Coordinates of C-alpha atoms and ligand atoms in Angstrom, one line a residue:
M1415 CA 157.5 55.3 58.1
S1416 CA 160.2 54.7 60.6
L1417 CA 162.4 53.1 57.9
M1418 CA 162.6 56.4 56.1
H1419 CA 163.8 58.0 59.3
G1420 CA 167.1 59.7 58.9
L1421 CA 166.9 60.2 55.2
T1422 CA 166.2 63.9 54.7
T1423 CA 166.3 66.2 51.7
Q1424 CA 167.6 69.7 51.8
M1425 CA 167.2 72.6 49.5
V1426 CA 170.4 74.6 49.2
T1427 CA 170.4 78.0 47.6
V1428 CA 173.6 79.0 45.8
N1429 CA 174.1 82.6 44.6
N1430 CA 170.3 83.2 45.3
Q1431 CA 169.7 81.7 41.9
H1432 CA 170.6 78.0 41.5
V1433 CA 168.8 75.6 43.7
H1434 CA 170.4 72.2 44.2
L1435 CA 168.7 69.2 45.7
V1436 CA 171.0 67.5 48.2
L1437 CA 170.2 64.0 49.4
Q1438 CA 171.8 63.3 52.7
T1439 CA 173.2 59.9 52.9
N1440 CA 173.4 57.7 55.9
G1441 CA 176.3 55.5 55.1
R1442 CA 174.3 52.4 54.5
T1443 CA 176.1 49.5 52.9
M1444 CA 174.7 47.3 50.1
N1445 CA 174.2 44.7 52.8
D1446 CA 172.0 47.1 54.9
V1447 CA 170.1 48.2 51.8
F1448 CA 169.3 44.7 50.6
S1449 CA 168.2 43.6 54.1
M1450 CA 165.8 46.6 54.4
L1451 CA 164.4 46.1 50.9
F1452 CA 164.0 42.4 51.5
G1453 CA 162.2 43.0 54.8
V1454 CA 159.8 45.6 53.5
F1455 CA 159.0 43.7 50.3
L1456 CA 158.4 40.5 52.3
I1457 CA 156.0 42.3 54.8
L1458 CA 154.1 44.2 52.1
G1459 CA 153.9 41.1 49.8
T1460 CA 152.5 39.0 52.6
A1461 CA 150.0 41.7 53.6
V1462 CA 148.8 42.2 50.0
G1463 CA 148.6 38.4 49.6
A1464 CA 146.6 38.0 52.8
V1465 CA 144.1 40.7 51.7
V1466 CA 143.6 39.3 48.2
I1467 CA 143.2 35.7 49.3
S1468 CA 140.9 36.6 52.2
Y1469 CA 138.7 38.6 49.8
M1470 CA 138.6 35.7 47.3
V1471 CA 137.7 33.2 50.0
Y1472 CA 135.0 35.6 51.4
N1473 CA 133.4 35.9 47.9
A1474 CA 133.7 32.2 47.2
Y1475 CA 131.7 31.6 50.4
K1476 CA 129.3 34.4 49.9
Y1477 CA 128.3 33.3 46.3
R1478 CA 128.5 29.6 47.0
D1479 CA 126.0 27.3 45.4
R1480 CA 123.0 27.0 47.7
E1481 CA 119.8 25.2 47.4
G1482 CA 117.2 27.3 45.7
R1483 CA 119.7 29.5 44.0
D1484 CA 119.4 30.0 40.3
G1485 CA 122.8 29.5 38.7
T1486 CA 122.0 31.2 35.3
M1487 CA 123.6 34.6 34.7
T1488 CA 121.0 37.3 33.9
D1489 CA 123.5 39.7 32.3
P1490 CA 126.6 37.8 31.1
L1491 CA 129.7 39.8 30.2
Q1492 CA 130.4 40.6 26.6
L1493 CA 133.9 40.4 25.0
G1494 CA 135.9 43.5 26.0
E1495 CA 133.5 44.5 28.8
L1496 CA 135.0 44.9 32.3
P1497 CA 133.2 43.4 35.3
Q1498 CA 131.3 46.2 37.1
G1499 CA 131.0 44.6 40.4
G1500 CA 127.7 46.4 41.0
G1501 CA 129.5 49.7 41.7
D1502 CA 130.3 51.2 38.4
G1503 CA 133.8 49.7 38.5
K1504 CA 134.7 51.6 41.7
K1505 CA 136.2 48.6 43.4
L1506 CA 138.3 47.8 40.4
A1507 CA 139.6 51.4 40.1
I1508 CA 140.4 51.6 43.9
S1509 CA 142.3 48.3 43.8
L1510 CA 144.3 49.4 40.7
A1511 CA 145.0 52.8 42.3
I1512 CA 146.2 51.2 45.6
S1513 CA 148.4 48.7 43.7
A1514 CA 149.9 51.5 41.6
I1515 CA 150.7 53.7 44.6
I1516 CA 152.4 50.8 46.4
V1517 CA 154.5 49.8 43.4
I1518 CA 155.5 53.3 42.5
A1519 CA 156.4 54.1 46.2
L1520 CA 158.5 50.9 46.4
I1521 CA 160.4 51.8 43.2
G1522 CA 161.0 55.3 44.4
W1523 CA 162.2 54.2 47.9
A1524 CA 164.6 51.6 46.4
Y1525 CA 166.2 54.3 44.2
V1526 CA 166.5 56.6 47.2
L1527 CA 168.2 53.8 49.2
L1528 CA 170.6 53.1 46.4
V1529 CA 171.9 56.7 46.7
D1530 CA 173.6 55.6 49.8
V1531 CA 175.5 52.8 48.1
E1532 CA 176.3 54.9 45.1
A1533 CA 177.7 57.7 47.3
G1534 CA 180.5 55.4 48.5
A1535 CA 181.9 55.0 52.0
P1536 CA 181.4 58.0 54.2
A1537 CA 184.6 60.0 54.5
S1538 CA 183.8 60.8 58.1
E1539 CA 184.3 57.2 59.0
N1540 CA 187.9 57.1 57.7
P1541 CA 187.5 54.3 55.2
I1542 CA 190.4 52.0 54.4
E1543 CA 191.3 52.0 50.7
I1544 CA 192.5 48.7 49.4
K1545 CA 193.4 47.8 45.8
V1546 CA 192.3 44.3 44.6
E1547 CA 193.8 42.7 41.6
G1548 CA 192.6 39.4 40.1
I1549 CA 195.2 37.3 38.3
Q1550 CA 194.7 33.7 37.1
F1551 CA 193.9 32.3 39.6
S1552 CA 194.3 34.3 42.8
W1553 CA 193.4 37.6 44.4
Q1554 CA 196.0 40.2 45.5
Y1555 CA 195.3 43.0 48.0
E1556 CA 197.4 46.1 48.2
Y1557 CA 197.1 48.3 51.3
P1558 CA 197.8 52.1 51.4
N1559 CA 201.3 51.5 52.8
G1560 CA 202.2 49.3 49.8
H1561 CA 201.8 46.0 51.7
T1562 CA 200.6 43.2 49.3
T1563 CA 198.9 40.0 50.5
S1564 CA 196.6 37.3 49.3
T1565 CA 194.5 37.3 52.4
L1566 CA 192.2 40.3 52.9
R1567 CA 192.4 41.6 56.5
V1568 CA 190.0 44.3 57.6
P1569 CA 188.9 45.7 61.0
E1570 CA 185.3 45.4 62.3
D1571 CA 182.9 48.4 62.0
R1572 CA 185.0 50.5 59.6
P1573 CA 184.2 51.1 56.0
V1574 CA 186.5 49.4 53.4
T1575 CA 186.7 50.8 49.9
L1576 CA 187.9 48.3 47.3
T1577 CA 189.2 49.3 43.9
V1578 CA 189.1 46.2 41.8
T1579 CA 190.9 45.5 38.6
S1580 CA 192.4 42.5 36.7
G1581 CA 195.9 41.7 35.6
D1582 CA 194.9 39.4 32.8
V1583 CA 191.3 38.3 31.8
F1584 CA 187.9 39.3 33.0
H1585 CA 187.2 38.2 36.6
T1586 CA 184.5 39.2 39.1
F1587 CA 185.4 39.8 42.7
G1588 CA 182.8 38.9 45.3
I1589 CA 182.3 38.4 49.0
P1590 CA 178.8 36.9 49.4
A1591 CA 178.7 37.5 53.2
F1592 CA 178.7 41.3 52.5
D1593 CA 176.5 41.3 49.4
L1594 CA 179.5 42.6 47.5
K1595 CA 180.4 41.9 43.9
A1596 CA 182.6 43.9 41.5
D1597 CA 183.8 43.3 37.9
A1598 CA 187.6 42.9 37.6
I1599 CA 188.4 44.1 34.1
P1600 CA 192.0 44.7 32.8
G1601 CA 192.7 48.4 32.3
Q1602 CA 189.6 49.5 34.3
T1603 CA 188.8 49.9 38.0
T1604 CA 185.5 49.2 39.8
Q1605 CA 184.9 50.6 43.3
R1606 CA 182.7 49.0 45.9
W1607 CA 182.6 49.5 49.7
F1608 CA 181.4 47.5 52.7
R1609 CA 181.4 47.8 56.5
P1610 CA 182.0 44.4 58.2
N1611 CA 180.1 44.2 61.4
E1612 CA 181.2 40.9 62.8
T1613 CA 184.7 39.5 63.3
G1614 CA 185.4 36.1 61.7
T1615 CA 186.7 34.5 58.5
Y1616 CA 184.7 35.0 55.3
R1617 CA 185.3 33.9 51.7
A1618 CA 186.0 36.0 48.7
Q1619 CA 185.9 34.3 45.3
C1620 CA 185.7 34.8 41.6
F1621 CA 182.3 34.9 40.0
E1622 CA 183.2 35.0 36.4
L1623 CA 184.4 31.9 34.6
C1624 CA 188.1 32.8 33.8
G1625 CA 189.9 29.6 33.1
S1626 CA 190.7 26.1 34.4
G1627 CA 191.4 27.4 37.9
H1628 CA 188.3 29.5 38.3
S1629 CA 186.7 27.3 40.9
V1630 CA 189.8 27.6 43.2
M1631 CA 190.2 31.4 42.7
E1632 CA 189.2 32.4 46.2
S1633 CA 190.8 33.9 49.3
D1634 CA 190.1 34.4 53.0
V1635 CA 188.6 37.6 54.3
I1636 CA 189.5 38.0 57.9
V1637 CA 187.5 40.6 59.9
M1638 CA 189.6 41.5 63.0
E1639 CA 189.0 43.4 66.2
P1640 CA 190.1 47.0 65.5
N1641 CA 193.0 46.9 67.9
E1642 CA 194.2 43.6 66.6
Y1643 CA 194.0 45.0 63.1
E1644 CA 196.0 48.2 63.9
Q1645 CA 198.7 46.1 65.5
W1646 CA 198.9 43.8 62.4
Y1647 CA 198.8 46.8 60.0
A1648 CA 201.6 48.6 61.9
N1649 CA 203.8 45.6 61.3
T1650 CA 203.3 45.5 57.6
G1651 CA 204.9 47.8 55.0
A1652 CA 206.0 47.9 51.4
D1653 CA 208.5 45.2 52.3
A1654 CA 210.1 42.6 50.1
P1655 CA 209.0 39.5 52.2
A1656 CA 205.4 40.4 51.6
M1657 CA 205.9 40.4 47.9
N1658 CA 207.7 37.1 48.1
N1659 CA 204.9 35.6 50.1
S1660 CA 202.4 36.8 47.4
A1661 CA 204.5 35.2 44.7
A1662 CA 204.6 32.0 46.7
A1663 CA 200.8 32.1 47.1
V1664 CA 200.4 32.4 43.3
S1665 CA 202.7 29.6 42.6
T1666 CA 201.0 27.4 45.3
T1667 CA 197.7 28.1 43.6
K1668 CA 199.1 27.1 40.2
T1669 CA 200.6 23.9 41.6
R1670 CA 197.2 23.1 43.1
I1671 CA 195.6 23.6 39.8
E1672 CA 198.2 21.5 38.0
N1673 CA 197.7 18.8 40.6
G1674 CA 194.1 18.2 39.6
G1675 CA 192.0 21.3 39.8
A1676 CA 189.3 21.8 42.4
E1677 CA 190.1 20.3 45.7
A1678 CA 187.7 19.9 48.6
S1679 CA 187.8 23.0 50.8
S1680 CA 189.0 20.9 53.8
Q1681 CA 192.1 20.1 51.8
R1682 CA 192.7 23.7 50.8
V1683 CA 196.2 25.0 51.5
A1684 CA 195.9 27.8 54.0
I1685 CA 198.3 30.7 53.4
T1686 CA 198.3 33.4 56.0
F1687 CA 200.9 35.9 57.0
Ligands
CU1222 CU1 187.1 33.2 37.7

């Protein structure tokens, strides 16, 4: 199957004694994996449905009530008896076996695909490591150089590893456009990674009811051209103004909440820097 192409297993012998099974990963993101699973399940589900419904319609036509046909059953089924179908149950056994093979193969394949996601961002692609902290009711992002901001800026086509935590109560950080969701729990970290493949502005938001401002606990995720991103990043640093801006963002969020909770997104105060 071409979808399996690229996923190979290798046997590695260490000290001529211990044999380890190594699954080579392909750097697929959660987004890639979900798209593949959805596509294959949709095609197979449609194919199985087409076969079952066609066979049912064929039999309904074949055994339709016709003139001169005696409708009484000569050998009605007894309780607990399986229909034989005239072939010692061969058809039943074959259809059960095919169903079992398809289901087991799909489960196995899904687990193998998830190895990619569990493996984390491929180190060879130089992933960006960003810390995410949820605090009632905003998100703070900290870059490797110490720069802190409330808008997540990332370059296109490069993996981003997020280490998510919370400064107060339970939150859940999520970016629906990248099929990404991570629990934000005080005192714990959750790692997730994604690789944005299209520039634009996306939305990150909180997915766990965390208080009166939960519905406005969101932020912009800006995917930039790599050059543009490098330029922006070079101008940031562990500087005091950035911290002040973050504090301003938090107080703006609080003011918005005090002023009446959820606002229409068109009225949202945009804070970018
Ligand atoms: Cu929340």
